[in-house]
PDB file of C-alpha atoms and ligand atoms in Angstrom:
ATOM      1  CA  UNK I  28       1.865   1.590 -10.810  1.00 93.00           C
ATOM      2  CA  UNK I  29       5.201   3.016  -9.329  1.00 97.00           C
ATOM      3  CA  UNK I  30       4.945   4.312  -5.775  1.00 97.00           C
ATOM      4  CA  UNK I  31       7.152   5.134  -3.007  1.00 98.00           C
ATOM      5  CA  UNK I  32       6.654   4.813   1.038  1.00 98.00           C
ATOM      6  CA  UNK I  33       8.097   7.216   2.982  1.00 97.00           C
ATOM      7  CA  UNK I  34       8.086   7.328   6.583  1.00 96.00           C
ATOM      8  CA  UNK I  35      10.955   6.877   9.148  1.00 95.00           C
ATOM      9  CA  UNK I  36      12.065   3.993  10.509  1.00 93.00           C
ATOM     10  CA  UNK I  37       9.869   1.279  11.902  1.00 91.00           C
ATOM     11  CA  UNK I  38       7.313   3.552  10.902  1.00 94.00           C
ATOM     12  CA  UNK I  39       5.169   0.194   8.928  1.00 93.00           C
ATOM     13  CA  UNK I  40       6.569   0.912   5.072  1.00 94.00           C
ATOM     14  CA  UNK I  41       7.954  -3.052   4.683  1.00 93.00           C
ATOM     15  CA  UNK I  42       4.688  -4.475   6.318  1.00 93.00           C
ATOM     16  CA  UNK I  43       2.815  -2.481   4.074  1.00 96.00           C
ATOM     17  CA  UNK I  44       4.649  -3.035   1.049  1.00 96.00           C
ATOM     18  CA  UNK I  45       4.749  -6.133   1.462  1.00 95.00           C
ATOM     19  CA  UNK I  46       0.324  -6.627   1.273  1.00 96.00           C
ATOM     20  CA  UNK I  47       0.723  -4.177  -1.877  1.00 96.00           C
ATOM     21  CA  UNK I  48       3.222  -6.873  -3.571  1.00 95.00           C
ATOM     22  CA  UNK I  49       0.264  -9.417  -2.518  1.00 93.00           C
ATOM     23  CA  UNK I  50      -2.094  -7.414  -4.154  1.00 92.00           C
ATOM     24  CA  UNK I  51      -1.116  -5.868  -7.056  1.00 92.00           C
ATOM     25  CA  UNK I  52       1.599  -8.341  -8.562  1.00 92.00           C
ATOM     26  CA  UNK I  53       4.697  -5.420  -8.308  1.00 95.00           C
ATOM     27  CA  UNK I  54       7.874  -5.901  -6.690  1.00 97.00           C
ATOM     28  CA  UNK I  55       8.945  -4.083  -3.588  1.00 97.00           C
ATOM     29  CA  UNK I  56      11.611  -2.633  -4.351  1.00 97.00           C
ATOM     30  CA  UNK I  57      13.769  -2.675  -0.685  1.00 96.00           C
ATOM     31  CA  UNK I  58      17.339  -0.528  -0.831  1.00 97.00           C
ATOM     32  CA  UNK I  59      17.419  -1.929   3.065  1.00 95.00           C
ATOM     33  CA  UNK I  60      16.891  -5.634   1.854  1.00 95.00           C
ATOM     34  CA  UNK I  61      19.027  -5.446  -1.072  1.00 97.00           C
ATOM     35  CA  UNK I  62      21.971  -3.860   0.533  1.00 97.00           C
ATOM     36  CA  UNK I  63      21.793  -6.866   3.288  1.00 95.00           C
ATOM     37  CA  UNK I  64      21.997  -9.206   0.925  1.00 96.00           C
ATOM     38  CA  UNK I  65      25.155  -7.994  -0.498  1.00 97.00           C
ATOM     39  CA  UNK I  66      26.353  -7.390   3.344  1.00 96.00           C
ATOM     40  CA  UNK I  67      25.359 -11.339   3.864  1.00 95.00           C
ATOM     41  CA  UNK I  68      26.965 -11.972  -0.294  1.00 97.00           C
ATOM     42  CA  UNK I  69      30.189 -10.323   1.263  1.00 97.00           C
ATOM     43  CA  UNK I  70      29.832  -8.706  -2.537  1.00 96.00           C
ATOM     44  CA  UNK I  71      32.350  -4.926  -2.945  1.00 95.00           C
ATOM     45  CA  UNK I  72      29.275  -3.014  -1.997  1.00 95.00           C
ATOM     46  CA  UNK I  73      28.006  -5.150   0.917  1.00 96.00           C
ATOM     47  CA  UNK I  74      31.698  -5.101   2.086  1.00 95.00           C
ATOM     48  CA  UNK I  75      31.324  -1.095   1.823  1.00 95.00           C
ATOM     49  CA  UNK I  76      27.873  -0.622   3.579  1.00 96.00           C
ATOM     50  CA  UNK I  77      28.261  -2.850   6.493  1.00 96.00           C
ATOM     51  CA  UNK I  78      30.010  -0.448   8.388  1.00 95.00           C
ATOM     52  CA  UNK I  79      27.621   2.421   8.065  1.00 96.00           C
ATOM     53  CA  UNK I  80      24.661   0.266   8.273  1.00 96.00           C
ATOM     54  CA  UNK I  81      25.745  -1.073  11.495  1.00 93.00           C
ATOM     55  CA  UNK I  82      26.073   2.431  12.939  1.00 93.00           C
ATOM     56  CA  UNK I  83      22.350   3.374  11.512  1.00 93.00           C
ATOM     57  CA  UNK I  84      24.002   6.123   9.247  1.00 95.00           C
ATOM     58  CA  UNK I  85      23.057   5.812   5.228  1.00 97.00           C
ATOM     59  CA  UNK I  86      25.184   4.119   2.778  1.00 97.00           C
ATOM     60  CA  UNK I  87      26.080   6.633  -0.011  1.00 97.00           C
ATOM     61  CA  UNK I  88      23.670   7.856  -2.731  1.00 98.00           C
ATOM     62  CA  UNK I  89      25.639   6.584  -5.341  1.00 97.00           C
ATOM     63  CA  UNK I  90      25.863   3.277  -4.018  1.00 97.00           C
ATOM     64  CA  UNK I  91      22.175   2.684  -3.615  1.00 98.00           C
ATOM     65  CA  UNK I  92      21.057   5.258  -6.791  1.00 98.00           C
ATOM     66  CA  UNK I  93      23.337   2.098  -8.597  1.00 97.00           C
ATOM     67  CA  UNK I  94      21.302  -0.403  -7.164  1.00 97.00           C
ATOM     68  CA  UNK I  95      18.148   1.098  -7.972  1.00 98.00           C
ATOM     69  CA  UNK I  96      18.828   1.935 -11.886  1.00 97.00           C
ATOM     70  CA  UNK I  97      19.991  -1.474 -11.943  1.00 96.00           C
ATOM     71  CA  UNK I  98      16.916  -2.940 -10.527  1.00 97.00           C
ATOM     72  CA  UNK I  99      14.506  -0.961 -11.962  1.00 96.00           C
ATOM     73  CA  UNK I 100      15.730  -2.269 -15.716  1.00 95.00           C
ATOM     74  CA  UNK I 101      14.844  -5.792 -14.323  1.00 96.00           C
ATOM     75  CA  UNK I 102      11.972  -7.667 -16.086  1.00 96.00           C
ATOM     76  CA  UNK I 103       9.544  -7.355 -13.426  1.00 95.00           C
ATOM     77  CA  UNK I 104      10.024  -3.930 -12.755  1.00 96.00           C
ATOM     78  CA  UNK I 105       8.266  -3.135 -15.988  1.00 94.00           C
ATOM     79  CA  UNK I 106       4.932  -2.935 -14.991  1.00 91.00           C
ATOM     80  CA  UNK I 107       6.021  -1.223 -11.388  1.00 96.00           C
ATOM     81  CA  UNK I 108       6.959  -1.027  -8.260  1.00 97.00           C
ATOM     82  CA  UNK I 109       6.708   0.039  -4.660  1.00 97.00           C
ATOM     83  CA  UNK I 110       9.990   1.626  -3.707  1.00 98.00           C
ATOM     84  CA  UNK I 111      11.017   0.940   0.340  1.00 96.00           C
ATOM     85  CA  UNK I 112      13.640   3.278   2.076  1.00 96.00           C
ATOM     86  CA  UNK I 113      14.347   5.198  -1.193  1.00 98.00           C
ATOM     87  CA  UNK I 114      14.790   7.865  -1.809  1.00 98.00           C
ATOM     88  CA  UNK I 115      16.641   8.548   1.160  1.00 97.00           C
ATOM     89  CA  UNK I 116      17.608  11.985   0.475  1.00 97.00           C
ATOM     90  CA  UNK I 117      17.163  14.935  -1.904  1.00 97.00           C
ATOM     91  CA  UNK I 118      20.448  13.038  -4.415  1.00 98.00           C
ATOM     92  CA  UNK I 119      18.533  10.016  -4.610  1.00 98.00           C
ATOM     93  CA  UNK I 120      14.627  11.700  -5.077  1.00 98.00           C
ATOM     94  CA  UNK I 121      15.932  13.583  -7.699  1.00 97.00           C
ATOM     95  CA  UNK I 122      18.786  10.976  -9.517  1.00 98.00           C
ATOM     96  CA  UNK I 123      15.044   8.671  -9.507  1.00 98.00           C
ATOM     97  CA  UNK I 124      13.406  11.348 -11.235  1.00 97.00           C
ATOM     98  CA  UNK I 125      15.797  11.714 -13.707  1.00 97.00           C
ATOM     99  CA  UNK I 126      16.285   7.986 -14.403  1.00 96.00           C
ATOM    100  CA  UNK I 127      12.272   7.603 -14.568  1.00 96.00           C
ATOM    101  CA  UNK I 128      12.752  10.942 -17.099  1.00 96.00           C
ATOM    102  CA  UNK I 129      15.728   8.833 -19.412  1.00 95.00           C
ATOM    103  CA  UNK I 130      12.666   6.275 -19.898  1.00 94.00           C
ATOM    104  CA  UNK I 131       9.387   8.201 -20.291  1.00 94.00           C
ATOM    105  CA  UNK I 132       7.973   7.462 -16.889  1.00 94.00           C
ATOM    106  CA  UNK I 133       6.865   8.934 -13.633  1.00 94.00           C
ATOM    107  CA  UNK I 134       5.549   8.091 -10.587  1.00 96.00           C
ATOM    108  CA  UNK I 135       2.335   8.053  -9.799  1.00 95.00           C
ATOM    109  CA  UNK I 136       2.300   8.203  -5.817  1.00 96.00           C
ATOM    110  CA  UNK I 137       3.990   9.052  -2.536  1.00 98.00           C
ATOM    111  CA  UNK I 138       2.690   7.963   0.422  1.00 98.00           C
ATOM    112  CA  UNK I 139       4.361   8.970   3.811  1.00 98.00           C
ATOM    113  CA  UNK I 140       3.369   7.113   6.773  1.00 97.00           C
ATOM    114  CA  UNK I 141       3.600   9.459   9.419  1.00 96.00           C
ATOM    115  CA  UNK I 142       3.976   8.263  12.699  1.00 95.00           C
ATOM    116  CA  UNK I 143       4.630   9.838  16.239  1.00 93.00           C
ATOM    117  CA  UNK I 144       8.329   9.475  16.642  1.00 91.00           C
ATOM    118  CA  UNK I 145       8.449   8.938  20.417  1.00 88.00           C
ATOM    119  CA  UNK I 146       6.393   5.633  19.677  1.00 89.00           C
ATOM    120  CA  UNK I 147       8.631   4.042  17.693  1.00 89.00           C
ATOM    121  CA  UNK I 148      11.733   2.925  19.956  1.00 88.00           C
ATOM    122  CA  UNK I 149       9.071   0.366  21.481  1.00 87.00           C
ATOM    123  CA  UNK I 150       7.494  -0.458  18.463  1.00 84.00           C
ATOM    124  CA  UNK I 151      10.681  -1.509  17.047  1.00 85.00           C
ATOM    125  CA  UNK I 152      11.541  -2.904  20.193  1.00 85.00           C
ATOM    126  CA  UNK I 153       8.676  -4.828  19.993  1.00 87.00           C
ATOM    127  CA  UNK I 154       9.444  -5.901  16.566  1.00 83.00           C
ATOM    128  CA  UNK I 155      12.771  -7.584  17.674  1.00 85.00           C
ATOM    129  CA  UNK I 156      11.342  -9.500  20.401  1.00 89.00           C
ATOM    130  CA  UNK I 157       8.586 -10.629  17.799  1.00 90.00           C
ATOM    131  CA  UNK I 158      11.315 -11.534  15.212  1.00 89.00           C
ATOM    132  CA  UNK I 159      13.331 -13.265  18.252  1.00 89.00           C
ATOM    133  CA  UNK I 160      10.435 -15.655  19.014  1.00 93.00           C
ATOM    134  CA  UNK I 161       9.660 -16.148  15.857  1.00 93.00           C
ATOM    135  CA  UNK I 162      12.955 -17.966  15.736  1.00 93.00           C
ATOM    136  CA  UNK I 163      14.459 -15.623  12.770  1.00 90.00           C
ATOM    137  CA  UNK I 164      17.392 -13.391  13.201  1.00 85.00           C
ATOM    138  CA  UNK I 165      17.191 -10.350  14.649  1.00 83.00           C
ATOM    139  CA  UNK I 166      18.581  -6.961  12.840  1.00 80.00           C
ATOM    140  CA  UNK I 167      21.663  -5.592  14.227  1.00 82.00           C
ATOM    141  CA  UNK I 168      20.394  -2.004  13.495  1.00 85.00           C
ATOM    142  CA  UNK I 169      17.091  -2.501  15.252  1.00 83.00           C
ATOM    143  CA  UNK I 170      19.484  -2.506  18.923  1.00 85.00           C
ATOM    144  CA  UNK I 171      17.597   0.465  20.364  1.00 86.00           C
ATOM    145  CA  UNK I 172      20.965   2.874  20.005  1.00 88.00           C
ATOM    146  CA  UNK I 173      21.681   2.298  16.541  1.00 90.00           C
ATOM    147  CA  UNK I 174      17.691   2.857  16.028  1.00 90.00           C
ATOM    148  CA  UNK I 175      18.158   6.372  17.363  1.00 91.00           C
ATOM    149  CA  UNK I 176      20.903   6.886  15.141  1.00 93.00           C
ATOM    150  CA  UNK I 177      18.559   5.809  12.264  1.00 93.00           C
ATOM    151  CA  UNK I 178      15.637   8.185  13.200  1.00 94.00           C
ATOM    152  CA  UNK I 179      18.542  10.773  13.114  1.00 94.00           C
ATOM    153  CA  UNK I 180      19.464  10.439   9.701  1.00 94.00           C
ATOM    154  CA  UNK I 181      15.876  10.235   8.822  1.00 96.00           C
ATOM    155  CA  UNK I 182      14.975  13.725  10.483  1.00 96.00           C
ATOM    156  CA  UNK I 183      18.664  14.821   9.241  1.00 96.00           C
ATOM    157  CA  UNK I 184      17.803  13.680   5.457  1.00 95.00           C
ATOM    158  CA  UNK I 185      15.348  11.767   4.545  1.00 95.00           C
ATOM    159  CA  UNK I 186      12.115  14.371   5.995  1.00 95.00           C
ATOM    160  CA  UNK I 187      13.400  16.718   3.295  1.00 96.00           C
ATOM    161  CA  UNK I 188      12.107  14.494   0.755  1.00 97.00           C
ATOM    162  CA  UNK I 189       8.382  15.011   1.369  1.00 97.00           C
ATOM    163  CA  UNK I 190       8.415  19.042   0.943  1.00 97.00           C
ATOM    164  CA  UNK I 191      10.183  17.920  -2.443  1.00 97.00           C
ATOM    165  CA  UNK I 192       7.179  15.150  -3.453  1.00 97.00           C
ATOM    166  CA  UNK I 193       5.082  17.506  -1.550  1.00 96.00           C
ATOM    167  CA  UNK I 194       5.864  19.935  -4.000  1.00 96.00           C
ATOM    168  CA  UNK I 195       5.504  18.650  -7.394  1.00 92.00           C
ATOM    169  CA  UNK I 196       1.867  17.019  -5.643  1.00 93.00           C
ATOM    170  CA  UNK I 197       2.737  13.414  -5.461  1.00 96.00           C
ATOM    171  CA  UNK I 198       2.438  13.408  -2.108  1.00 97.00           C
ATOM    172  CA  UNK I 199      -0.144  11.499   0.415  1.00 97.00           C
ATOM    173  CA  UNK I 200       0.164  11.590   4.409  1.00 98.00           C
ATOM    174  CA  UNK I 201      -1.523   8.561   6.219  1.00 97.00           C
ATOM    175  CA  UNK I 202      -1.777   8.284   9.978  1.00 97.00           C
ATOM    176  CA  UNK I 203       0.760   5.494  10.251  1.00 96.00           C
ATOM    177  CA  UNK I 204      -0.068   5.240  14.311  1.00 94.00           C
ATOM    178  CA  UNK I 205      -3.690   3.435  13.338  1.00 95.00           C
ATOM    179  CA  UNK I 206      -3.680  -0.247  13.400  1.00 94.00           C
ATOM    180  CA  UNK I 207      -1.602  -2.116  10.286  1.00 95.00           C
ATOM    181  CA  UNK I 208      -5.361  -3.095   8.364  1.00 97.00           C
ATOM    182  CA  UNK I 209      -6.746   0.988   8.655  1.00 98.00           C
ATOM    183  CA  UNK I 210      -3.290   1.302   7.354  1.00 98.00           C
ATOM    184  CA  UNK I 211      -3.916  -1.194   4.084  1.00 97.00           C
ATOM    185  CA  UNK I 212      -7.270   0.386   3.724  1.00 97.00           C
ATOM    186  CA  UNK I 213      -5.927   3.899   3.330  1.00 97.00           C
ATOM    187  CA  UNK I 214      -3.777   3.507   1.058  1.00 97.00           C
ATOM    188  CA  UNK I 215      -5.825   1.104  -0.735  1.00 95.00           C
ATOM    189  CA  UNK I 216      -7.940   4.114  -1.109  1.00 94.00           C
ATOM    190  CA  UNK I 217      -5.579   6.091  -2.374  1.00 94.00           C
ATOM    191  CA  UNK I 218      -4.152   4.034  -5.377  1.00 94.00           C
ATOM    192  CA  UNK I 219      -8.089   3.882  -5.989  1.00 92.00           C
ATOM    193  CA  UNK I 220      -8.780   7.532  -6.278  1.00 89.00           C
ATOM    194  CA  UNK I 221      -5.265   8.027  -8.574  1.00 84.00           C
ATOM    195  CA  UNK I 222      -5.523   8.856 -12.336  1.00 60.00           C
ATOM    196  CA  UNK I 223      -7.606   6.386 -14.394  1.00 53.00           C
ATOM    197  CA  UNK I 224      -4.621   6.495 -17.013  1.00 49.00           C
ATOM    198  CA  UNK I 225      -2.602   4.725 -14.140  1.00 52.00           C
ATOM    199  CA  UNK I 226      -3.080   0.981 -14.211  1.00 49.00           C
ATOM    200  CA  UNK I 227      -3.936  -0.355 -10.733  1.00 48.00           C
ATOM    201  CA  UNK I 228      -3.409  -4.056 -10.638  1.00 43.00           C
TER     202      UNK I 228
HETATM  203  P1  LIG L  11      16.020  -0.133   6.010  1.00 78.46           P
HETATM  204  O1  LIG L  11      15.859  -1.616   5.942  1.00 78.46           O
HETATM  205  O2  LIG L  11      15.282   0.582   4.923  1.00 78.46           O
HETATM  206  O3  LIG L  11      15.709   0.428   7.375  1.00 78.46           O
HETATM  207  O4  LIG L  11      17.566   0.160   5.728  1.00 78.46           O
HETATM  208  C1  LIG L  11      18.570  -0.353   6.577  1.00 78.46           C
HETATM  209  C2  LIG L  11      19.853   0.467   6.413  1.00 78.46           C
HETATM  210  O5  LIG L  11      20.322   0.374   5.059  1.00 78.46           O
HETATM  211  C3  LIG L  11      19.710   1.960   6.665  1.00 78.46           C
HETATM  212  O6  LIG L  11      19.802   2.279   8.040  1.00 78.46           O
HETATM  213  C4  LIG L  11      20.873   2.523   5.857  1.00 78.46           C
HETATM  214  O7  LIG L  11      22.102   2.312   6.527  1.00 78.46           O
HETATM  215  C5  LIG L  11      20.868   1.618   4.631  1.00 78.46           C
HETATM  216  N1  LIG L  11      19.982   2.159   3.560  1.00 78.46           N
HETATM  217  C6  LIG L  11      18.841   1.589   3.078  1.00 78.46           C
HETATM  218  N2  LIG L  11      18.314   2.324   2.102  1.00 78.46           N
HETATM  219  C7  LIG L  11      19.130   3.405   1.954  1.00 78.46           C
HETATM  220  C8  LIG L  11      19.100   4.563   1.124  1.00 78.46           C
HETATM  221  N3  LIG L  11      18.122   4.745   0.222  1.00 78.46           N
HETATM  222  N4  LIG L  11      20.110   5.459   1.253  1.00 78.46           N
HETATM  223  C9  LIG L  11      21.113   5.281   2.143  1.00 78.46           C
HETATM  224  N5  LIG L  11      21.186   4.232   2.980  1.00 78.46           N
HETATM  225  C10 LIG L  11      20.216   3.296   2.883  1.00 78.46           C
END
């Protein structure tokens, strides 16, 4: 099963990828994640990204198309994946396509988690003071300015990727605002109602 979460930021896509990973055995596949490791690595790239990612703007589509081809060819990518904060803009939904193309494959779903936008400063607020008490570190780009900044590019870029999935009728709108189980059990319907010739696991 290959699948992608879309949704802006803070909108529930690494919570809920993270109970699909659980569930069906397929790694989550996290541009976010993987570009701060090689921030934390102090690798060329992480070196390159920090500075953007610290002002919530997004890193360049080469950069993370890269990482994802690169990924993608790993062992346990073979059997999926849930893709998290990628594509990112029209470059990378359509540089996926193509690399999917080059090997045969497809996806098989989109699922946007739409959320009301005005919402989401607290919710990510509350998701730092969560994280905080938790006793893990808290993410520099979840300081409530730099979380604007983040919606921004998402409205900017990113929202232009559902008309595209929308389009070619990938796509799958869930109310992201109900609580994070109705969540789980929508999509879990979903991936249940897709093609038979796609292998759930
Ligand atoms: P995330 O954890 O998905 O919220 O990503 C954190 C930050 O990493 C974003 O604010 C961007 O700066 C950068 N980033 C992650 N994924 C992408 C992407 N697909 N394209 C561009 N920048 C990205």
């Amino acid at each position: 099963m290959r699948l992608i979460l879309v949704g802006p930021p803070g909108a529930g896509k690494g919570t809920q990828a993270t109970r699909l990973v659980a569930e069906h055995g397929i790694p989550q596949l996290s541009t976010g994640d993987m570009l701060r490791a090689a921030v934390a690595a102090g690798t060329p790239i992480g070196l390159e990204a920090k500075a953007v990612m610290d002002a919530g703007g997004l890193v360049s589509d080469e950069i993370v198309v890269g990482i994802i081809r690169d990924r993608i060819a790993e062992p346990d990518a073979q059997k999926g994946f849930i893709l998290d904060g990628f594509p990112r803009t029209l470059a990378q939904a359509e540089a996926l396509r193509e690399m999917l193309a080059g090997k045969g494959i497809g996806l098989d779903a989109v699922i946007e988690l739409r959320v009301d936008q005005s919402k989401l400063v607290s919710r990510i607020m509350n998701r730092a003071e969560e994280t905080k008490a938790a006793g893990l570190p808290v993410r520099k780009d979840d300081d409530p300015e730099v979380f604007k900044q983040r919606l921004e590019a998402y409205n900017q870029d990113t929202a232009a990727v559902i008309p595209y999935y929308e389009s070619n009728g990938l796509l799958t709108v869930i109310d992201g605002m109900q609580s994070i189980d109705a969540v789980t059990a929508a999509i879990a319907d979903v991936l249940s109602k897709l093609d038979e010739s796609v292998e759930v696991r």
